[in-house]
Coordinates of C-alpha atoms and ligand atoms in Angstrom, one line a residue:
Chain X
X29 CA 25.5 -24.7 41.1
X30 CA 24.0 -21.6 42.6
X31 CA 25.3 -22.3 45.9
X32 CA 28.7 -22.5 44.5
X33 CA 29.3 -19.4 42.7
X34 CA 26.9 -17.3 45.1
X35 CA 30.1 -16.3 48.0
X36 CA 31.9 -14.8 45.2
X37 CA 29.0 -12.9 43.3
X38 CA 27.9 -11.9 46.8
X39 CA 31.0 -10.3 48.0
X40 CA 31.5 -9.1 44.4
X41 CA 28.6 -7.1 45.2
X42 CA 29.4 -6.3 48.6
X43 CA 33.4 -4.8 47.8
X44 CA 32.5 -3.4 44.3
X45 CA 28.6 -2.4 44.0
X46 CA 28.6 -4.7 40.7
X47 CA 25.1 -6.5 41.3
X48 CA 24.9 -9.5 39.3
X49 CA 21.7 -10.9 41.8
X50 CA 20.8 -13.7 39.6
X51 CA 24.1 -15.4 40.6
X52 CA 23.2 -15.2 44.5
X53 CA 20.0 -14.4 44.6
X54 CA 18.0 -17.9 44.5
X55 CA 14.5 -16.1 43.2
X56 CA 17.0 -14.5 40.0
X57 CA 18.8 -17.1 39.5
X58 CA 15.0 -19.1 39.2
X59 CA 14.2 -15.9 36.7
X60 CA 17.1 -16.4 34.9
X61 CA 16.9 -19.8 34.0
X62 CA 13.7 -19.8 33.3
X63 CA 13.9 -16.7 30.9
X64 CA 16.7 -18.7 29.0
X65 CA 14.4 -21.8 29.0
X66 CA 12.3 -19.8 27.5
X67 CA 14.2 -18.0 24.7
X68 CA 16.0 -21.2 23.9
X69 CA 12.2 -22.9 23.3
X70 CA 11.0 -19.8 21.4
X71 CA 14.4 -19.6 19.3
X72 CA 13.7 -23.5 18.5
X73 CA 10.3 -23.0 17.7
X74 CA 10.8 -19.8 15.2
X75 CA 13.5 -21.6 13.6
X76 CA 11.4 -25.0 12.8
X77 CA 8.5 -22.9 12.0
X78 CA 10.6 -20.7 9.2
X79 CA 12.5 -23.9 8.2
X80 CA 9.1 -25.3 6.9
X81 CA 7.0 -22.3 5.6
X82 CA 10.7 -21.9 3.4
X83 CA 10.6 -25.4 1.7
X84 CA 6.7 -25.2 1.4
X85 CA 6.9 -21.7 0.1
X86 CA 9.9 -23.0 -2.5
X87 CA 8.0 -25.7 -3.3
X88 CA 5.3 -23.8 -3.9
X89 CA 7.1 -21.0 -5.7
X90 CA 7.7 -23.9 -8.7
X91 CA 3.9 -24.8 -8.9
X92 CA 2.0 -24.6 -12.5
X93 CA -0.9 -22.5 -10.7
X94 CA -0.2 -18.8 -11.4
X95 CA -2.0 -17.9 -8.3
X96 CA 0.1 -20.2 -5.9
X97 CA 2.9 -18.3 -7.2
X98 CA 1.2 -15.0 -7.0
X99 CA 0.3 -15.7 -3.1
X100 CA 3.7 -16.6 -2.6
X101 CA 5.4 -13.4 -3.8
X102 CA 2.6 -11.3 -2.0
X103 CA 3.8 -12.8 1.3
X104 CA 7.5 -12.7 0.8
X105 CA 6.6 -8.4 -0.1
X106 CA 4.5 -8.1 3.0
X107 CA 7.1 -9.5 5.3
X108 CA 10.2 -8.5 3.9
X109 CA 9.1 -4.8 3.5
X110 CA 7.5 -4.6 7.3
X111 CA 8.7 -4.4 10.2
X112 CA 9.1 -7.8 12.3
X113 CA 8.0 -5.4 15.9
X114 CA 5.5 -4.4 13.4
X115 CA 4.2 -7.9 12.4
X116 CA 4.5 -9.0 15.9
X117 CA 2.0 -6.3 17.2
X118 CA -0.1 -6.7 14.5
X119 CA -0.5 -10.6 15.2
X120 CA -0.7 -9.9 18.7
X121 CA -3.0 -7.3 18.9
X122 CA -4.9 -7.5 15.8
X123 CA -5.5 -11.0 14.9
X124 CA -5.2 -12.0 19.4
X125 CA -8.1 -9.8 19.6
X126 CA -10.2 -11.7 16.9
X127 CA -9.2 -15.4 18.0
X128 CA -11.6 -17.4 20.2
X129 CA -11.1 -17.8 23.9
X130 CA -11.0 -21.4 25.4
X131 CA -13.3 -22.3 28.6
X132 CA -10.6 -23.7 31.4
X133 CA -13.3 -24.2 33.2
X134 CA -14.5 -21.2 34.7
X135 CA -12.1 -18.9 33.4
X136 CA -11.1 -17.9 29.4
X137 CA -8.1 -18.3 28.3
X138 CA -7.0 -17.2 24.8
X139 CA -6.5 -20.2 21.9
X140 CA -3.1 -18.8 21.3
X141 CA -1.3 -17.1 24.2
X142 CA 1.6 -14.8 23.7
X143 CA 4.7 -17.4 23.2
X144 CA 2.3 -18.9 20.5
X145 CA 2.3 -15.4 18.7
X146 CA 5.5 -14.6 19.0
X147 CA 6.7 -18.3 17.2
X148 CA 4.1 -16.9 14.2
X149 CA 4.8 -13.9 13.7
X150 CA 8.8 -14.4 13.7
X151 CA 8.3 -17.7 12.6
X152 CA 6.7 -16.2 9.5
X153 CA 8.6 -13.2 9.2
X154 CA 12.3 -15.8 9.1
X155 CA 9.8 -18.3 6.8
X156 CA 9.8 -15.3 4.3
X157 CA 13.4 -14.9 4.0
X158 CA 13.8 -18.8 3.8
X159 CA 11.6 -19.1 1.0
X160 CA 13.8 -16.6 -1.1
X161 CA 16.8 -18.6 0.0
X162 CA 15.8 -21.8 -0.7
X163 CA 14.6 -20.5 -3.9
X164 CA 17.8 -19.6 -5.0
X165 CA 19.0 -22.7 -3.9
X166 CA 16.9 -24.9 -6.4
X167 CA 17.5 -22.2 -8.8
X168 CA 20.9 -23.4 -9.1
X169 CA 20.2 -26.9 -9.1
X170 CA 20.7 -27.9 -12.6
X171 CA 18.0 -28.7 -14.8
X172 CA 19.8 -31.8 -16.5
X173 CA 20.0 -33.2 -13.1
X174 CA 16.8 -32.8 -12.9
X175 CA 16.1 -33.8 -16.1
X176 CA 17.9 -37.3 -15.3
X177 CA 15.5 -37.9 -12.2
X178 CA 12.5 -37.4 -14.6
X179 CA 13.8 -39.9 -17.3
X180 CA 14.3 -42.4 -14.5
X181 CA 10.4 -42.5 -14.1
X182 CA 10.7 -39.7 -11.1
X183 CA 7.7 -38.1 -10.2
X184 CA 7.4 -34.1 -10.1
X185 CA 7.4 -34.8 -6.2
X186 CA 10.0 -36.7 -6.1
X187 CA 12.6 -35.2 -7.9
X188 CA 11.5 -31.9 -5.5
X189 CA 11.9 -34.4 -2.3
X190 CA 14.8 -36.6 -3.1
X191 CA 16.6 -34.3 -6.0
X192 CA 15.9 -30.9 -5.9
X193 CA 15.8 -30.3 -1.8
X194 CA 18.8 -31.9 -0.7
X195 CA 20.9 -30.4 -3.6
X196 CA 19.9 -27.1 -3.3
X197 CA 19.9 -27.5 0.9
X198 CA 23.5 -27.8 0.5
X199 CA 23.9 -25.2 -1.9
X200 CA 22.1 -22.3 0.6
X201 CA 23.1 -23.2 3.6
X202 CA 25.4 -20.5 4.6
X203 CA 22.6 -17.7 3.8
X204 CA 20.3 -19.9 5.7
X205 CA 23.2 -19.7 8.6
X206 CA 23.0 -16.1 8.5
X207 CA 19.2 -16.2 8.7
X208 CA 18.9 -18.7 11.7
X209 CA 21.1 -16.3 13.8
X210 CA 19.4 -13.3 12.6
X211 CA 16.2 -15.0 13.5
X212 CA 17.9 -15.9 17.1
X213 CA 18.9 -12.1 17.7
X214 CA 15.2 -11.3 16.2
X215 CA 13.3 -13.4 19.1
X216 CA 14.1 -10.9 21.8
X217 CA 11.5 -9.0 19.8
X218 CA 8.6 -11.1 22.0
X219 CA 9.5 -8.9 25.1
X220 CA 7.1 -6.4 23.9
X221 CA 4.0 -9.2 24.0
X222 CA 5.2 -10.3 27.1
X223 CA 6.6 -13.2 26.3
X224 CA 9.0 -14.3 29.5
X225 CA 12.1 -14.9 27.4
X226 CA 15.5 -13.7 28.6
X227 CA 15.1 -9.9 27.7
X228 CA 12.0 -10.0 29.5
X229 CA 13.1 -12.1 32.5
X230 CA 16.3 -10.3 32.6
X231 CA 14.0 -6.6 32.4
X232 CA 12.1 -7.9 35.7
X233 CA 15.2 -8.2 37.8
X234 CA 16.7 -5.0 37.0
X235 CA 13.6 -3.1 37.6
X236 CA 13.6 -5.0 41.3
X237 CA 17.3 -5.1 41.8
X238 CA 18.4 -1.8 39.8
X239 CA 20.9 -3.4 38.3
X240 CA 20.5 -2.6 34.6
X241 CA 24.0 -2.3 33.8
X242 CA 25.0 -5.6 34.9
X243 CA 22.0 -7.4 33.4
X244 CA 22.9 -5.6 30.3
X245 CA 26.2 -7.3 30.3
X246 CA 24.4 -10.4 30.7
X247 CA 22.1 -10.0 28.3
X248 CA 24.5 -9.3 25.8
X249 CA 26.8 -12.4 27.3
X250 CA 24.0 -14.6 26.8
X251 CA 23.0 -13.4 23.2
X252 CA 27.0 -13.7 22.0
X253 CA 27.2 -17.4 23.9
X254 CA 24.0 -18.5 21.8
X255 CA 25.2 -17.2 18.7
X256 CA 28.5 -19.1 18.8
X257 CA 26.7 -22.1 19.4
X258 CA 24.5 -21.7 16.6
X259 CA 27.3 -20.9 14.2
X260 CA 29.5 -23.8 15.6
X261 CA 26.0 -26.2 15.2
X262 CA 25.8 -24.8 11.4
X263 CA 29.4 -25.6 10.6
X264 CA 29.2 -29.1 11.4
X265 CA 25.9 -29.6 9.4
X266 CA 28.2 -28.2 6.7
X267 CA 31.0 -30.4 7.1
X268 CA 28.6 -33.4 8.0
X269 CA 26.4 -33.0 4.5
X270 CA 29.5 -31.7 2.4
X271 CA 30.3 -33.8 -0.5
X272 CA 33.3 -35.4 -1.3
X273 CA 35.0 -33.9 -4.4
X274 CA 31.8 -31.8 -5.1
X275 CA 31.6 -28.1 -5.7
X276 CA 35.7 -28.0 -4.7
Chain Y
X8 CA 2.9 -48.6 -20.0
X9 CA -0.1 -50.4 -20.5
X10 CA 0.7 -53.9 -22.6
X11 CA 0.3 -53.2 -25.8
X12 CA -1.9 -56.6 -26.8
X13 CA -1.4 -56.1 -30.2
X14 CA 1.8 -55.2 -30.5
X15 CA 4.6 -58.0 -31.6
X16 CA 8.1 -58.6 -31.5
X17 CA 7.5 -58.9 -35.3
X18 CA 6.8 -54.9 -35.3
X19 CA 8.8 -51.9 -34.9
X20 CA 9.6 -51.8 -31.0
X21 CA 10.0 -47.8 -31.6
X22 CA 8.7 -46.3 -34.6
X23 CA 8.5 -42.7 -35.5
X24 CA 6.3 -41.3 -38.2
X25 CA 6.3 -37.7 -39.8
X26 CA 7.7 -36.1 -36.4
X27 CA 7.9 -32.6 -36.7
X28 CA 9.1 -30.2 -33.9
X29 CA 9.6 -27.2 -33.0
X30 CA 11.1 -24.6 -30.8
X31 CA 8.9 -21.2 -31.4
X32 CA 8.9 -20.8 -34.9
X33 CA 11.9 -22.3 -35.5
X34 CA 11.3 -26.0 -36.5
X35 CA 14.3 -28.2 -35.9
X36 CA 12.6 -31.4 -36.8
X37 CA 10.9 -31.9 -40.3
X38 CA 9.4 -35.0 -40.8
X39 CA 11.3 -37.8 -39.2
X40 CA 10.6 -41.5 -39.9
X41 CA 12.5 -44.2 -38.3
X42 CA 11.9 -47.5 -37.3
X43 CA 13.9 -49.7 -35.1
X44 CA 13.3 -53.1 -34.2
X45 CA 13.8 -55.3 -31.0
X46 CA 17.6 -55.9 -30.2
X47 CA 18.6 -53.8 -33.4
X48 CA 21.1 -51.3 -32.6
X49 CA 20.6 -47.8 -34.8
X50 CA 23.6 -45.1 -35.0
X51 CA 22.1 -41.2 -35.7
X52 CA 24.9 -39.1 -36.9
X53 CA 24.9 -35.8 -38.9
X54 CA 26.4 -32.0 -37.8
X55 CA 25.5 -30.0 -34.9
X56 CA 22.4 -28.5 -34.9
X57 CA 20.8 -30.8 -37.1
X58 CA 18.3 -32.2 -34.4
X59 CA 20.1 -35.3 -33.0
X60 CA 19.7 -34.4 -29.4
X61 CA 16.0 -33.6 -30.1
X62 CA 15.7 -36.5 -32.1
X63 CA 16.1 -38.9 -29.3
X64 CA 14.8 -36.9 -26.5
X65 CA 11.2 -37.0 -28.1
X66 CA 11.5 -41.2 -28.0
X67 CA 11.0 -41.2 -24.6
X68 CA 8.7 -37.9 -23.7
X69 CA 10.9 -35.7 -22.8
X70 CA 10.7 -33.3 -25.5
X71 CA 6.7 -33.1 -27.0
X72 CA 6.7 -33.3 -30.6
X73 CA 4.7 -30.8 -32.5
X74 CA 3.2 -33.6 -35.3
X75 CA 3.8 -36.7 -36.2
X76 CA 3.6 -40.0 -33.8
X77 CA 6.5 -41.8 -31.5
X78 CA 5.1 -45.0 -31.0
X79 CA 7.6 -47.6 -28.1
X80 CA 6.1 -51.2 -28.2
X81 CA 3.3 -49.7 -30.5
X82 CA 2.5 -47.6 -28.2
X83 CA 1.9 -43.7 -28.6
X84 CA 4.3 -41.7 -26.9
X85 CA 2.3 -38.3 -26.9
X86 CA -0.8 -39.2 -25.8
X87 CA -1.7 -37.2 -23.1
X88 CA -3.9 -39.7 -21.4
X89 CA -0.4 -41.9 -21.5
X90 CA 1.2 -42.5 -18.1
X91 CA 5.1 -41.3 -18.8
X92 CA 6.1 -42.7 -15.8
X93 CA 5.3 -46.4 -16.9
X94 CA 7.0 -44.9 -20.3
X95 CA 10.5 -44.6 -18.5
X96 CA 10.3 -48.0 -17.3
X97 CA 10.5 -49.0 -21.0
X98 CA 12.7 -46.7 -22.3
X99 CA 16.2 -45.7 -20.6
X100 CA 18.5 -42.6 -21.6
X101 CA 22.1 -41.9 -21.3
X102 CA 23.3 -38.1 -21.5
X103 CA 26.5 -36.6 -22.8
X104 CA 26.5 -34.8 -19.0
X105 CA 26.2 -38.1 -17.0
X106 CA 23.6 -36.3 -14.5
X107 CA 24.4 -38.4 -11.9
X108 CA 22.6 -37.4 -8.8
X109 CA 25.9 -35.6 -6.7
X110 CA 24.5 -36.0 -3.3
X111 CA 24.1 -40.1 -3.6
X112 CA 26.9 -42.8 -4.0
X113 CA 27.4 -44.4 -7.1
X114 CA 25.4 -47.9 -5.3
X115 CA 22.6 -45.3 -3.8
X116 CA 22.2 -43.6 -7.8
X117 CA 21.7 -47.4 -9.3
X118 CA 19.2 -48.4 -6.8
X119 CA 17.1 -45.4 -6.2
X120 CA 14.8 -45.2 -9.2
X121 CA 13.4 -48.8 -8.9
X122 CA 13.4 -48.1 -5.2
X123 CA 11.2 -45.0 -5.6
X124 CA 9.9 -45.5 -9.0
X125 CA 8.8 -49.1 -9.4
X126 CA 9.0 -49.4 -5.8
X127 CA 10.7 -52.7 -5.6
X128 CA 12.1 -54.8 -2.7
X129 CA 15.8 -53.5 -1.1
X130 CA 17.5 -56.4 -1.5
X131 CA 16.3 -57.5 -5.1
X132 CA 17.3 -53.9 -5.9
X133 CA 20.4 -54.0 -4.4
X134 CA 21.5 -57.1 -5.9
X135 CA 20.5 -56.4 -9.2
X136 CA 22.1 -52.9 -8.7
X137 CA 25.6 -55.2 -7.7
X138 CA 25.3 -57.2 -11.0
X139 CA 25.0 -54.0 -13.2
X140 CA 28.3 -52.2 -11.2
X141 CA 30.1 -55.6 -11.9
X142 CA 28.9 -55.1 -15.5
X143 CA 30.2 -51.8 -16.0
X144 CA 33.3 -52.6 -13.8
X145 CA 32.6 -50.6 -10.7
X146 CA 31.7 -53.2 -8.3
X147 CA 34.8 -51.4 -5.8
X148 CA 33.5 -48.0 -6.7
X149 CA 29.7 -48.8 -5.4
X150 CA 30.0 -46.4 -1.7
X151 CA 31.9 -43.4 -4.0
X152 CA 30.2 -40.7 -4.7
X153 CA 29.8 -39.1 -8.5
X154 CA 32.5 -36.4 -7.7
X155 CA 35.0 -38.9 -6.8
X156 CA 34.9 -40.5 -10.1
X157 CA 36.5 -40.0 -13.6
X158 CA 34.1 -38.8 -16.3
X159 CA 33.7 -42.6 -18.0
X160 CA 33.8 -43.9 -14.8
X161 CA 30.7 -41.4 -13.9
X162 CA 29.3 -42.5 -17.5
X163 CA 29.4 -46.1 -16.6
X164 CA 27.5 -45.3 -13.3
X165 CA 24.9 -43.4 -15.8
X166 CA 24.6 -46.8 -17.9
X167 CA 24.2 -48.9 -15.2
X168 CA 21.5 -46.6 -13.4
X169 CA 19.3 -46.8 -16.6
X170 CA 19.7 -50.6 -16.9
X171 CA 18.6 -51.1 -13.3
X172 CA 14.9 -50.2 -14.8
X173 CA 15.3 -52.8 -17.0
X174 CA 14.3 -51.0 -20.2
X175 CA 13.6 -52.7 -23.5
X176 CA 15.2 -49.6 -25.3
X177 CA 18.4 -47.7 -24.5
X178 CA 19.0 -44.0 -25.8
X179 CA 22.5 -42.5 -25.9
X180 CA 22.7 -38.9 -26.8
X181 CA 26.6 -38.5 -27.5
X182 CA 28.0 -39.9 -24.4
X183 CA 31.4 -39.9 -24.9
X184 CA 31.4 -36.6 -26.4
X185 CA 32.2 -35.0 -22.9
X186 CA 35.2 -37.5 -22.1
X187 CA 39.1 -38.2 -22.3
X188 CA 40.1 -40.4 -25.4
X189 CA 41.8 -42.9 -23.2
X190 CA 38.4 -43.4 -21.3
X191 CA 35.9 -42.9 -24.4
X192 CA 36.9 -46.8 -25.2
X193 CA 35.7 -47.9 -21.7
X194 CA 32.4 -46.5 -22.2
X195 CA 31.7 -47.4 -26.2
X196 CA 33.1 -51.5 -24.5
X197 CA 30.4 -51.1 -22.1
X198 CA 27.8 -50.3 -24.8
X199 CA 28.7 -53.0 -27.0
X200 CA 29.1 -55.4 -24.6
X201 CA 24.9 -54.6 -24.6
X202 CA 24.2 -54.5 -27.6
X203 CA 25.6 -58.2 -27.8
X204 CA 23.2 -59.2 -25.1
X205 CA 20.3 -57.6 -27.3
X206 CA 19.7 -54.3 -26.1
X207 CA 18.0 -52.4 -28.4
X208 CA 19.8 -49.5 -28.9
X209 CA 19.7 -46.1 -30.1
X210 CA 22.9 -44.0 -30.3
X211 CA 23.7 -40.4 -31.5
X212 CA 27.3 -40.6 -31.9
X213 CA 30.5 -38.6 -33.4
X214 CA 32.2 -41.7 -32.9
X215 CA 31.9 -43.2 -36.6
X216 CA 34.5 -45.7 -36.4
X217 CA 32.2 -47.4 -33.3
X218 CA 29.1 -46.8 -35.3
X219 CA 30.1 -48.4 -38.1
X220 CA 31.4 -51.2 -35.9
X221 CA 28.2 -51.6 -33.8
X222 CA 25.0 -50.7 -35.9
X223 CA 22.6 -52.3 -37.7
X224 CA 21.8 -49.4 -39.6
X225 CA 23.3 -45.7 -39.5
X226 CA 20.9 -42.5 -39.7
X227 CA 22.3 -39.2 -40.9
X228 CA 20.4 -36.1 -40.5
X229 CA 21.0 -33.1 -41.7
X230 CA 18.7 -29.7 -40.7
X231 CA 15.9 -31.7 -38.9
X232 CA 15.4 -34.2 -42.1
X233 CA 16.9 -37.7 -42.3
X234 CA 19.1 -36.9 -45.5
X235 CA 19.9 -40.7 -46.2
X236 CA 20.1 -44.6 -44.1
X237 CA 21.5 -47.6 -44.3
X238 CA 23.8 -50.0 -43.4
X239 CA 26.7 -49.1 -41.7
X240 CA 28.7 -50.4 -44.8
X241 CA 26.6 -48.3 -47.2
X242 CA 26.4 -45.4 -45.5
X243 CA 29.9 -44.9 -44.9
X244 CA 31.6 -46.3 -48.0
X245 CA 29.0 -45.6 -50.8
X246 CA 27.0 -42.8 -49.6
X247 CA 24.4 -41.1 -52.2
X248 CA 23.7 -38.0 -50.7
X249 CA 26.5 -34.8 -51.4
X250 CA 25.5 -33.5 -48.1
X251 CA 26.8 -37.4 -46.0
X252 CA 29.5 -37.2 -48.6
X253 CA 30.2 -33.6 -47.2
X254 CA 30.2 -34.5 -43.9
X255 CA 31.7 -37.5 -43.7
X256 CA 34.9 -36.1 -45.4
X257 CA 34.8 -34.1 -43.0
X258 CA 34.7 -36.4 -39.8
X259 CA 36.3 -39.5 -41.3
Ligands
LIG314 N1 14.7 -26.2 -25.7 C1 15.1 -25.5 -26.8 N2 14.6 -24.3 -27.1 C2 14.9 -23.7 -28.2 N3 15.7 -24.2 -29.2 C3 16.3 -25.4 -29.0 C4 16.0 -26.1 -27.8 N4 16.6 -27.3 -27.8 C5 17.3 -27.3 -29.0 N5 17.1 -26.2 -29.7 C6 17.6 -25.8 -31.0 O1 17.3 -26.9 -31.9 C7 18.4 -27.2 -32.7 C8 18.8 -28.6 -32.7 O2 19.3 -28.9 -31.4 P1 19.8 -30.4 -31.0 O3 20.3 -30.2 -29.6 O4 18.7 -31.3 -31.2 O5 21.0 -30.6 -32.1 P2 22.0 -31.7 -32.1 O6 21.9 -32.3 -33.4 O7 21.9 -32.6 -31.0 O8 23.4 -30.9 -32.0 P3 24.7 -31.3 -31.3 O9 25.4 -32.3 -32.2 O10 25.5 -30.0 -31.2 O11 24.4 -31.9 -30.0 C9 19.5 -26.2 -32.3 O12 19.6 -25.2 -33.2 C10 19.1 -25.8 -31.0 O13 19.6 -24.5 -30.7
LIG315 MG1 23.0 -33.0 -29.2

């Protein structure tokens, strides 16, 4: 791949100045990769993570215990109303500090290094927005539906699992869209805790090449490539779970 | 439900006594006593408002009662130590709204109660769930979904995914109140064609031409009291009360 495209990018750099090293340069292009490895993982992992403190928190937004409830709209305050670079260095720093280190064998190692913070902290921060979307979404999943699944003998469980969730899925997924991507755009946040995701891979070549303009580009190419695909990946869970001659 | 030992088929199957409810302070039923027994089929008519809907919902726990006792098989409905899930095995309902569940097709909405619920075999399920569509004349509708249907069609559906819990008792709350005339027939056929098989049956209905036609005995209510019952011929030809006479002027 590399060896292909490497002439061009080379004499690219050679007639013009513009130094895109990652597409010549074998230790870049290694950097590269590896920062959109990376960012692709932590992007995964955020996601999943917010997907299932949402339904949880939904869920629990419904229960009879006041205080559930009460926890619940505590957390969705605290992380909606703070800073996410906030959060981040406040899990990093404030709760990395407390958490026990792990013997390797001679050396310590923390429990939970910083790609592990960085999926919790975002995770939780997109988990907070979830919840109020997928609350809003069983919100407006009728009650005589519901009502129906309870006469049939239904447990409270089981009109949430096989009633409630995939109804009101349907009904939020294009604020949950929005969400995913903002949560995509929001990862690059790690590259202040170090995390080696694109931003930061991409930060250590231009401080060794000096190329920050072009990386910028790329940076920027790479964010607007990912999005699309996210958007495109959204629209076909749309089509795919849209019902016929419902909601039309 | 637990088996009622000492309950017979010589009893009441549902039986309510003195059932008061109400909604805050407002009480919409006062005093209600009704008894139906197996395979009878029992018509509740009266104006809006009057408690119909809150009537029937109370037979099988979805609506608590304030007083009084709801008993199915001889068994109290509103006892908190009862299991309401075993309840809805015995006791099916049928809404004016159909409720169907959107996101499942019309075969998936039949089967998945006994699936989940009573947690039955597949196959029985599915078979049973194939008889029921045949019943209600759906068999070539089974992989549509809910949206994709006409309203009596979508009613039918409803019928048949109470029947696949095999209930002993049936509640309709107006069900073809939210339909076309041409398709209102289809659903009241379906209905009758149960009660011939000895489905006990309990219908609020604006449809007094079917009730007549179908009941054992009619019920009219009239501000959360039954005003006056009867057979259907006595109700509706010689009735006592001024406020049936009223009404029935007014609907016949
Ligand atoms: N959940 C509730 N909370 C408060 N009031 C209620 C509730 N359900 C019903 N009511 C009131 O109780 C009264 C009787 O309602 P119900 O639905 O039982 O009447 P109905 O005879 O079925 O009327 P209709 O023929 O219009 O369906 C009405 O005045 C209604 O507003
Ligand atoms: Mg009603």
């Amino acid at each position: 791949m590399l060896d292909l495209i490497a002439p061009f990018f080379e004499r690219l750099n050679e007639t013009t100045g513009l130094n895109f090293s990652p597409f010549y340069d074998s230790y870049d292009w290694g950097r590269l990769v590896e920062g959109m490895t990376v960012s692709v993982k932590l992007i995964a992992a955020i996601i999943a993570l917010s997907l299932v403190i949402g339904v949880v928190g939904a869920g629990a937004q419904t229960s009879r215990l006041k205080l559930v409830r009460g926890l619940v709209a505590a957390y969705i305050e605290v992380f909606r109303n703070t800073p996410p670079i906030v959060q981040l260095l406040f899990f990093y720093f404030g709760l990395g500090a407390i958490t026990p280190q792990v013997d390797m064998g001679g050396w310590y190692e923390p429990m939970i290094g910083s790609f592990g913070w960085a999926v919790i902290a975002i995770g939780i921060f997109g988990g907070s927005y979830n919840v109020e979307i997928f609350r809003s979404g069983v919100e407006a999943v009728p009650d005589s539906t519901k009502e129906a699944a309870e006469s049939l003998g239904f447990s409270g469980f089981q009109i949430f699992v096989y009633v409630t969730l995939p109804l009101a899925f349907r009904i939020c997924l294009p604020a949950l869209t929005n969400n995913i991507i903002s949560l995509a755009k929001t990862s690059s946040l790690a590259y202040v805790i170090a995390v080696p995701e694109i931003t930061y891979s991409l930060s250590g070549i231009w401080s060794d090449s000096v190329n920050v303009p072009e990386m910028m580009v790329l940076l920027f190419a790479y964010y607007i490539v990912l999005v699309a695909i996210i958007a495109r990946v959204m629209t076909m869970i749309e089509r795919r779970l849209a019902l016929p001659g419902y909601g039309q | 439900m637990p088996r009622n030992e000492n309950w017979t088929e010589a009893q009441p199957i549902v039986a309510l006594h003195d059932v008061h409810k109400s909604f805050g302070t407002f009480e919409v039923l006062k005093g209600i006593d009704i008894e139906v027994m197996k395979g009878e089929v029992v018509c509740i008519i009266g104006p809006s408002g009057s408690g119909k809907s809150t009537l029937i919902r109370t037979i099988n726990g979805l609506t608590p009662v304030s007083k009084g006792s709801v008993k199915v098989e001889g068994i109290e409905v509103h006892d908190a130590k009862l299991d309401k899930l075993a309840l809805r095995r015995k006791v099916g309902i049928v809404f004016q709204q159909y409720n169907l569940f959107p996101h499942r097709t019309v075969l998936e909405n039949v089967m998945m109660a006994p699936l989940l619920v009573l947690k039955e075999n597949r196959s029985e399920v599915e078979a049973r769930a194939r008889t029921l569509l045949e019943k209600v004349k759906l068999r070539d509708k089974e992989d549509a979904y809910p949206a994709e249907l006409s309203g009596g069609q979508q009613q039918r559906v409803a019928i048949a995914r109470s029947l696949c819990m095999r209930p002993d008792v049936m509640l309709f709350d107006e069900v073809t109140a939210a339909l076309d005339p041409e398709t209102v027939k289809e659903v009241l056929m379906t209905i009758k064609d149960l009660a011939t098989d000895g489905m006990t049956c309990m219908l609020v209905t604006h449809e007094m031409g079917f009730a007549r036609e179908i009941s054992d005995r009619v019920y009219f209510t009239d501000a959360g009291r039954i005003v006056e019952s009867g057979p259907p011929a006595q109700i509706f030809d010689a009735p006592q009360d001024p406020r049936t006479q009223e009404f029935l002027s007014k609907v016949l």
